[in-house]
Amino acid sequence: MAYSNNTAAGKAVEAIINDLPSLVAVAVVDITSGMALASHSNSPSINPETAAAYNTEVVKQKQKAMSALKLTGEKIEDILITLTNQSHLLKLNSAGNKFIYLVVNSRETNLAIAREVLRTHVDEIN
């Protein structure tokens, strides 16, 4: 457990764990630094702090692509990466400076429910 429930990020992580207890990992990430502000993993093979840094680069590269394509007025709401057995979701807050990173087992978790849980809690990290 790498979070304190005295912070907004920690409270969001705790709420997501309560709503999706079978999640694989979750982190609240600062896009500027790539650092996890709060994180939790139910799997010894997934380090959410390491994933936070790499997924920050995914977000930054997509933002660069959007700029190159002149997609003005558009902003990233979420990014979904599907693997063989996992779904990795990145949900950006409205300010676009933080995101929630969530990993779920794609065979055990309903994707629509996972997305709804993120949508419900993303405003807590503003």
mmCIF file of C-alpha atoms in Angstrom, residues 26-122:
data_model
loop_
_atom_site.group_PDB
_atom_site.id
_atom_site.type_symbol
_atom_site.label_atom_id
_atom_site.label_comp_id
_atom_site.label_asym_id
_atom_site.label_seq_id
_atom_site.Cartn_x
_atom_site.Cartn_y
_atom_site.Cartn_z
ATOM 1 C CA VAL A 26 -4.161 1.368 -9.528
ATOM 2 C CA ALA A 27 -2.250 4.646 -9.330
ATOM 3 C CA VAL A 28 -2.950 8.361 -9.407
ATOM 4 C CA VAL A 29 -0.265 9.970 -11.544
ATOM 5 C CA ASP A 30 1.032 13.526 -11.976
ATOM 6 C CA ILE A 31 1.571 14.087 -15.711
ATOM 7 C CA THR A 32 4.242 16.774 -15.282
ATOM 8 C CA SER A 33 6.585 14.603 -13.226
ATOM 9 C CA GLY A 34 5.386 11.104 -14.128
ATOM 10 C CA MET A 35 5.326 10.276 -10.419
ATOM 11 C CA ALA A 36 2.623 8.230 -8.750
ATOM 12 C CA LEU A 37 0.948 10.346 -6.060
ATOM 13 C CA ALA A 38 -0.748 7.250 -4.637
ATOM 14 C CA SER A 39 -0.731 3.632 -5.739
ATOM 15 C CA HIS A 40 -1.709 0.089 -4.865
ATOM 16 C CA SER A 41 -1.055 -3.316 -6.427
ATOM 17 C CA ASN A 42 -2.601 -6.714 -5.793
ATOM 18 C CA SER A 43 0.057 -8.334 -7.988
ATOM 19 C CA PRO A 44 3.745 -8.732 -7.184
ATOM 20 C CA SER A 45 4.518 -8.564 -10.910
ATOM 21 C CA ILE A 46 3.078 -5.072 -11.456
ATOM 22 C CA ASN A 47 4.802 -2.060 -9.961
ATOM 23 C CA PRO A 48 2.357 0.838 -10.395
ATOM 24 C CA GLU A 49 5.081 3.449 -9.766
ATOM 25 C CA THR A 50 7.122 2.148 -12.713
ATOM 26 C CA ALA A 51 4.004 1.887 -14.852
ATOM 27 C CA ALA A 52 3.104 5.479 -13.924
ATOM 28 C CA ALA A 53 6.298 6.822 -15.488
ATOM 29 C CA TYR A 54 5.890 4.861 -18.714
ATOM 30 C CA ASN A 55 2.192 5.632 -19.056
ATOM 31 C CA THR A 56 2.904 9.319 -18.559
ATOM 32 C CA GLU A 57 4.961 9.085 -21.742
ATOM 33 C CA VAL A 58 1.996 7.459 -23.525
ATOM 34 C CA VAL A 59 -0.182 10.427 -22.547
ATOM 35 C CA LYS A 60 2.465 12.998 -23.535
ATOM 36 C CA GLN A 61 3.041 11.349 -26.917
ATOM 37 C CA LYS A 62 -0.693 11.302 -27.649
ATOM 38 C CA GLN A 63 -0.878 14.982 -26.706
ATOM 39 C CA LYS A 64 1.981 15.702 -29.143
ATOM 40 C CA ALA A 65 0.202 13.742 -31.871
ATOM 41 C CA MET A 66 -2.988 15.696 -31.277
ATOM 42 C CA SER A 67 -1.035 18.946 -31.536
ATOM 43 C CA ALA A 68 0.657 17.830 -34.769
ATOM 44 C CA LEU A 69 -2.754 16.940 -36.185
ATOM 45 C CA LYS A 70 -4.076 20.347 -35.098
ATOM 46 C CA LEU A 71 -6.913 18.793 -33.120
ATOM 47 C CA THR A 72 -7.744 22.043 -31.361
ATOM 48 C CA GLY A 73 -10.607 21.954 -28.918
ATOM 49 C CA GLU A 74 -10.029 18.266 -28.258
ATOM 50 C CA LYS A 75 -8.629 16.764 -25.083
ATOM 51 C CA ILE A 76 -7.827 13.251 -24.001
ATOM 52 C CA GLU A 77 -10.499 11.818 -21.735
ATOM 53 C CA ASP A 78 -9.182 8.294 -21.448
ATOM 54 C CA ILE A 79 -6.887 5.769 -23.078
ATOM 55 C CA LEU A 80 -7.562 2.033 -23.172
ATOM 56 C CA ILE A 81 -4.822 -0.512 -23.790
ATOM 57 C CA THR A 82 -5.977 -4.102 -24.099
ATOM 58 C CA LEU A 83 -3.532 -6.932 -23.567
ATOM 59 C CA THR A 84 -4.144 -10.664 -23.814
ATOM 60 C CA ASN A 85 -5.356 -10.985 -20.218
ATOM 61 C CA GLN A 86 -5.449 -7.425 -18.906
ATOM 62 C CA SER A 87 -6.987 -4.060 -19.640
ATOM 63 C CA HIS A 88 -4.990 -0.946 -18.770
ATOM 64 C CA LEU A 89 -7.059 2.225 -18.471
ATOM 65 C CA LEU A 90 -5.819 5.780 -18.144
ATOM 66 C CA LYS A 91 -8.454 8.347 -17.181
ATOM 67 C CA LEU A 92 -7.365 11.991 -17.217
ATOM 68 C CA ASN A 93 -8.837 14.576 -14.878
ATOM 69 C CA SER A 94 -10.609 17.623 -16.292
ATOM 70 C CA ALA A 95 -7.529 19.832 -15.823
ATOM 71 C CA GLY A 96 -5.454 17.367 -17.838
ATOM 72 C CA ASN A 97 -2.600 17.387 -15.313
ATOM 73 C CA LYS A 98 -3.228 14.030 -13.589
ATOM 74 C CA PHE A 99 -4.612 10.645 -14.489
ATOM 75 C CA ILE A 100 -5.768 7.472 -12.834
ATOM 76 C CA TYR A 101 -4.028 4.341 -14.082
ATOM 77 C CA LEU A 102 -6.012 1.146 -13.580
ATOM 78 C CA VAL A 103 -5.137 -2.457 -14.437
ATOM 79 C CA VAL A 104 -7.837 -5.122 -14.373
ATOM 80 C CA ASN A 105 -8.016 -8.740 -15.467
ATOM 81 C CA SER A 106 -9.988 -8.559 -18.706
ATOM 82 C CA ARG A 107 -11.535 -11.978 -18.166
ATOM 83 C CA GLU A 108 -12.804 -11.200 -14.663
ATOM 84 C CA THR A 109 -13.741 -7.515 -14.815
ATOM 85 C CA ASN A 110 -16.490 -5.902 -16.854
ATOM 86 C CA LEU A 111 -14.814 -3.093 -18.821
ATOM 87 C CA ALA A 112 -17.895 -0.866 -18.663
ATOM 88 C CA ILE A 113 -17.954 -1.120 -14.875
ATOM 89 C CA ALA A 114 -14.225 -0.368 -14.631
ATOM 90 C CA ARG A 115 -14.653 2.724 -16.826
ATOM 91 C CA GLU A 116 -17.621 3.885 -14.763
ATOM 92 C CA VAL A 117 -15.624 3.517 -11.532
ATOM 93 C CA LEU A 118 -12.878 5.704 -13.010
ATOM 94 C CA ARG A 119 -15.378 8.270 -14.285
ATOM 95 C CA THR A 120 -16.935 8.411 -10.818
ATOM 96 C CA HIS A 121 -13.640 9.018 -9.006
ATOM 97 C CA VAL A 122 -11.547 11.070 -11.453
#
